[in-house]
Amino acid sequence: MQRLIRLYKKYQDILAYLIFGGLTTLVNLVVFYVTVTLWGWNYQVGNVWAWFLSVLFAYVTNRVWVFHSHFTTIKALINEAVSFFLARGATLIMDMAIMWIGVSLLQQNEMLTKLVDQVVVVLANYFFSKWFVFKKNKATSADEQN
């Protein structure tokens, strides 16, 4: 039992990211499906809406349950949120490029392309969030150790 607890603690952030990343992906896919398939919007317009709503969801869940971010000032919170959206903006460009290649160039199904696209985007988002947005600075790490 102790071994399971150690393994859980060691991979806690990754497990939480998989759960909330999966839910974020679900939000993205559902919004994309509704806007493109049901409402008939252009796939890139639907893609941007899906991105925006899923990034809002992802910011809250990543901040609270994945990376356990704790800031005490509004300025720090705003900086973190801006960093998060900028990092996700970088993967939006990847997302739109993959969709354009899959749908416009290769003439593939929009939903199938979106599913493949999300695998790449989720991985990129994890690394951007872990390394740039929610990274623990030395002051925070020192405070946690005391």
Coordinates of C-alpha atoms in Angstrom, one line a residue:
M1 CA 0.0 0.0 0.0
Q2 CA 2.9 2.4 0.8
R3 CA 4.3 1.8 -2.6
L4 CA 1.0 2.8 -4.3
I5 CA 0.9 5.9 -2.2
R6 CA 4.5 6.8 -3.2
L7 CA 3.7 6.2 -6.9
Y8 CA 0.6 8.3 -6.7
K9 CA 2.5 11.2 -5.0
K10 CA 5.2 10.9 -7.6
Y11 CA 2.9 11.0 -10.6
Q12 CA 0.0 13.1 -9.0
D13 CA 0.5 16.1 -11.4
I14 CA 0.6 13.9 -14.5
L15 CA -2.5 11.9 -13.4
A16 CA -4.4 15.1 -12.6
Y17 CA -3.4 16.6 -15.9
L18 CA -4.6 13.5 -17.7
I19 CA -8.0 13.7 -16.1
F20 CA -8.4 17.4 -16.5
G21 CA -6.7 17.4 -19.9
G22 CA -9.2 14.7 -21.0
L23 CA -12.1 16.9 -19.7
T24 CA -10.6 19.9 -21.5
T25 CA -10.3 17.9 -24.7
L26 CA -14.0 16.8 -24.3
V27 CA -15.0 20.5 -23.9
N28 CA -13.0 21.3 -27.1
L29 CA -14.5 18.4 -29.1
V30 CA -18.1 19.1 -28.0
V31 CA -17.9 22.8 -28.8
F32 CA -16.2 22.0 -32.1
Y33 CA -18.9 19.4 -33.0
V34 CA -21.8 21.7 -32.1
T35 CA -20.4 24.7 -33.9
V36 CA -19.3 22.9 -37.1
T37 CA -21.5 19.9 -37.4
L38 CA -24.7 21.1 -35.9
W39 CA -24.6 24.8 -36.6
G40 CA -22.7 24.6 -39.9
W41 CA -19.9 27.1 -39.0
N42 CA -16.6 27.1 -40.9
Y43 CA -14.3 24.6 -39.2
Q44 CA -11.7 27.2 -38.3
V45 CA -14.2 29.5 -36.7
G46 CA -15.6 26.6 -34.7
N47 CA -12.0 25.6 -33.8
V48 CA -11.3 29.1 -32.3
W49 CA -14.5 29.0 -30.3
A50 CA -13.7 25.5 -29.1
W51 CA -10.2 26.7 -28.2
F52 CA -11.4 29.7 -26.2
L53 CA -14.0 27.9 -24.1
S54 CA -11.7 24.9 -23.4
V55 CA -8.8 27.2 -22.4
L56 CA -11.1 29.0 -19.9
F57 CA -12.0 25.6 -18.5
A58 CA -8.3 24.4 -18.6
Y59 CA -7.0 27.5 -16.8
V60 CA -9.1 27.0 -13.8
T61 CA -8.6 23.3 -13.5
N62 CA -4.9 23.4 -14.2
R63 CA -4.3 26.3 -11.8
V64 CA -6.2 24.7 -8.9
W65 CA -6.0 20.9 -9.3
V66 CA -3.0 20.1 -11.6
F67 CA -0.2 22.6 -10.8
H68 CA -1.6 23.9 -7.4
S69 CA -0.8 27.5 -8.2
H70 CA -1.1 29.8 -5.2
F71 CA -0.5 33.5 -5.7
T72 CA -1.4 36.1 -3.2
T73 CA -1.5 39.2 -5.4
I74 CA -3.8 40.2 -8.3
K75 CA -0.8 41.2 -10.4
A76 CA 0.7 37.7 -10.0
L77 CA -2.6 36.1 -10.9
I78 CA -3.0 38.3 -14.0
N79 CA 0.6 37.5 -15.1
E80 CA -0.1 33.8 -14.7
A81 CA -3.4 34.0 -16.7
V82 CA -1.7 36.0 -19.5
S83 CA 1.1 33.5 -19.6
F84 CA -1.4 30.6 -19.8
F85 CA -3.4 32.2 -22.6
L86 CA -0.2 33.1 -24.5
A87 CA 1.1 29.6 -24.2
R88 CA -2.2 28.2 -25.3
G89 CA -2.3 30.7 -28.1
A90 CA 0.9 29.2 -29.4
T91 CA -0.7 25.8 -29.5
L92 CA -3.8 27.3 -31.1
I93 CA -1.6 28.1 -34.1
M94 CA -0.4 24.5 -34.1
D95 CA -4.1 23.4 -33.8
M96 CA -5.2 25.6 -36.7
A97 CA -2.3 24.5 -38.9
I98 CA -3.0 20.8 -38.3
M99 CA -6.7 21.4 -39.0
W100 CA -5.9 23.2 -42.2
I101 CA -3.5 20.5 -43.4
G102 CA -6.0 17.7 -42.5
V103 CA -9.2 19.3 -43.7
S104 CA -8.3 21.7 -46.5
L105 CA -5.2 20.1 -48.0
L106 CA -5.8 16.4 -47.3
Q107 CA -9.6 16.6 -47.5
Q108 CA -10.0 14.5 -44.3
N109 CA -13.1 14.4 -42.0
E110 CA -13.2 17.4 -39.7
M111 CA -13.9 15.5 -36.5
L112 CA -11.3 12.8 -37.2
T113 CA -8.7 15.5 -37.9
K114 CA -9.8 17.3 -34.7
L115 CA -9.3 14.0 -32.7
V116 CA -5.7 13.6 -34.1
D117 CA -5.0 17.3 -33.6
Q118 CA -6.0 17.1 -29.9
V119 CA -3.4 14.5 -29.1
V120 CA -0.6 16.8 -30.3
V121 CA -2.1 19.9 -28.7
V122 CA -2.7 18.2 -25.3
L123 CA 0.9 17.1 -25.1
A124 CA 2.2 20.5 -26.1
N125 CA -0.1 22.2 -23.6
Y126 CA 1.2 20.1 -20.8
F127 CA 4.8 21.0 -21.5
F128 CA 4.1 24.7 -21.9
S129 CA 2.1 24.7 -18.7
K130 CA 4.7 22.7 -16.7
W131 CA 7.8 24.6 -18.0
F132 CA 6.5 28.2 -18.5
V133 CA 3.2 29.0 -16.9
F134 CA 3.0 27.2 -13.6
K135 CA 6.7 26.6 -13.0
K136 CA 7.7 26.9 -9.4
N137 CA 10.1 29.8 -8.8
K138 CA 12.9 29.5 -6.3
A139 CA 11.2 31.8 -3.8
T140 CA 8.0 29.7 -3.9
S141 CA 9.9 26.4 -3.5
A142 CA 11.9 27.8 -0.6
D143 CA 8.7 29.0 1.1
E144 CA 7.1 25.6 0.7
Q145 CA 10.1 23.8 2.3
N146 CA 9.8 26.0 5.5

